[in-house]
Amino acid sequence: MNARGKSPSTPERREEDAKAIDSQTLLGRDGRLIIHHEGRRYVLRRTRLGKLILTA
């Protein structure tokens, strides 16, 4: 492990290399997005206070 707690073989990913999308575009008018990942269903939703919650 290195000083950042990652193994030396773990590639570093810079934030500017990641895709970016506005949450309004992602969640739509109803504030929810269904995500299917490795056979499981997740819901990403915006709360009344404007926070994001991901549930399985």
PDB file of C-alpha atoms in Angstrom:
ATOM      1  CA  MET A   1       0.000   0.000   0.000  1.00  0.00           C
ATOM      2  CA  ASN A   2       1.132   3.520  -0.677  1.00  0.00           C
ATOM      3  CA  ALA A   3       0.590   6.673   1.397  1.00  0.00           C
ATOM      4  CA  ARG A   4      -2.923   7.070  -0.057  1.00  0.00           C
ATOM      5  CA  GLY A   5      -3.964   3.564   1.001  1.00  0.00           C
ATOM      6  CA  LYS A   6      -3.980   2.131  -2.535  1.00  0.00           C
ATOM      7  CA  SER A   7      -1.978  -0.755  -3.831  1.00  0.00           C
ATOM      8  CA  PRO A   8       0.803   0.239  -6.243  1.00  0.00           C
ATOM      9  CA  SER A   9      -0.916  -1.614  -9.110  1.00  0.00           C
ATOM     10  CA  THR A  10      -4.147   0.429  -8.770  1.00  0.00           C
ATOM     11  CA  PRO A  11      -4.267   2.971 -11.615  1.00  0.00           C
ATOM     12  CA  GLU A  12      -4.871   6.540 -10.481  1.00  0.00           C
ATOM     13  CA  ARG A  13      -7.864   8.260 -12.109  1.00  0.00           C
ATOM     14  CA  ARG A  14      -7.890  12.001 -12.296  1.00  0.00           C
ATOM     15  CA  GLU A  15     -11.199  13.793 -11.821  1.00  0.00           C
ATOM     16  CA  GLU A  16     -10.884  15.527 -15.176  1.00  0.00           C
ATOM     17  CA  ASP A  17     -10.753  12.085 -16.878  1.00  0.00           C
ATOM     18  CA  ALA A  18     -14.186  11.138 -15.483  1.00  0.00           C
ATOM     19  CA  LYS A  19     -17.477  11.752 -17.308  1.00  0.00           C
ATOM     20  CA  ALA A  20     -19.583  14.584 -15.887  1.00  0.00           C
ATOM     21  CA  ILE A  21     -23.340  15.128 -16.149  1.00  0.00           C
ATOM     22  CA  ASP A  22     -25.697  17.550 -14.444  1.00  0.00           C
ATOM     23  CA  SER A  23     -27.927  15.846 -11.862  1.00  0.00           C
ATOM     24  CA  GLN A  24     -31.073  17.472 -13.311  1.00  0.00           C
ATOM     25  CA  THR A  25     -30.285  15.901 -16.684  1.00  0.00           C
ATOM     26  CA  LEU A  26     -29.595  12.533 -15.059  1.00  0.00           C
ATOM     27  CA  LEU A  27     -32.614  12.422 -12.717  1.00  0.00           C
ATOM     28  CA  GLY A  28     -35.216  14.175 -14.873  1.00  0.00           C
ATOM     29  CA  ARG A  29     -38.301  15.992 -13.609  1.00  0.00           C
ATOM     30  CA  ASP A  30     -39.357  13.304 -11.130  1.00  0.00           C
ATOM     31  CA  GLY A  31     -35.909  13.277  -9.477  1.00  0.00           C
ATOM     32  CA  ARG A  32     -35.279   9.520  -9.819  1.00  0.00           C
ATOM     33  CA  LEU A  33     -33.044   7.267 -11.855  1.00  0.00           C
ATOM     34  CA  ILE A  34     -33.199   3.454 -11.957  1.00  0.00           C
ATOM     35  CA  ILE A  35     -29.759   1.843 -12.345  1.00  0.00           C
ATOM     36  CA  HIS A  36     -29.276  -1.847 -13.163  1.00  0.00           C
ATOM     37  CA  HIS A  37     -25.815  -3.005 -12.090  1.00  0.00           C
ATOM     38  CA  GLU A  38     -24.534  -6.594 -11.948  1.00  0.00           C
ATOM     39  CA  GLY A  39     -28.032  -8.019 -11.690  1.00  0.00           C
ATOM     40  CA  ARG A  40     -29.206  -5.618  -8.973  1.00  0.00           C
ATOM     41  CA  ARG A  41     -31.576  -2.661  -9.198  1.00  0.00           C
ATOM     42  CA  TYR A  42     -30.625   0.643  -7.579  1.00  0.00           C
ATOM     43  CA  VAL A  43     -32.549   3.904  -7.304  1.00  0.00           C
ATOM     44  CA  LEU A  44     -30.746   7.233  -7.272  1.00  0.00           C
ATOM     45  CA  ARG A  45     -33.072   9.962  -6.065  1.00  0.00           C
ATOM     46  CA  ARG A  46     -33.033  13.599  -5.034  1.00  0.00           C
ATOM     47  CA  THR A  47     -34.430  14.366  -1.572  1.00  0.00           C
ATOM     48  CA  ARG A  48     -36.623  17.334  -0.659  1.00  0.00           C
ATOM     49  CA  LEU A  49     -33.482  19.008   0.715  1.00  0.00           C
ATOM     50  CA  GLY A  50     -31.667  18.544  -2.603  1.00  0.00           C
ATOM     51  CA  LYS A  51     -29.325  15.757  -1.508  1.00  0.00           C
ATOM     52  CA  LEU A  52     -28.765  12.539  -3.492  1.00  0.00           C
ATOM     53  CA  ILE A  53     -29.478   9.061  -2.087  1.00  0.00           C
ATOM     54  CA  LEU A  54     -28.629   5.722  -3.736  1.00  0.00           C
ATOM     55  CA  THR A  55     -30.604   2.723  -2.464  1.00  0.00           C
ATOM     56  CA  ALA A  56     -30.658  -0.947  -3.459  1.00  0.00           C
TER      57      ALA A  56
END
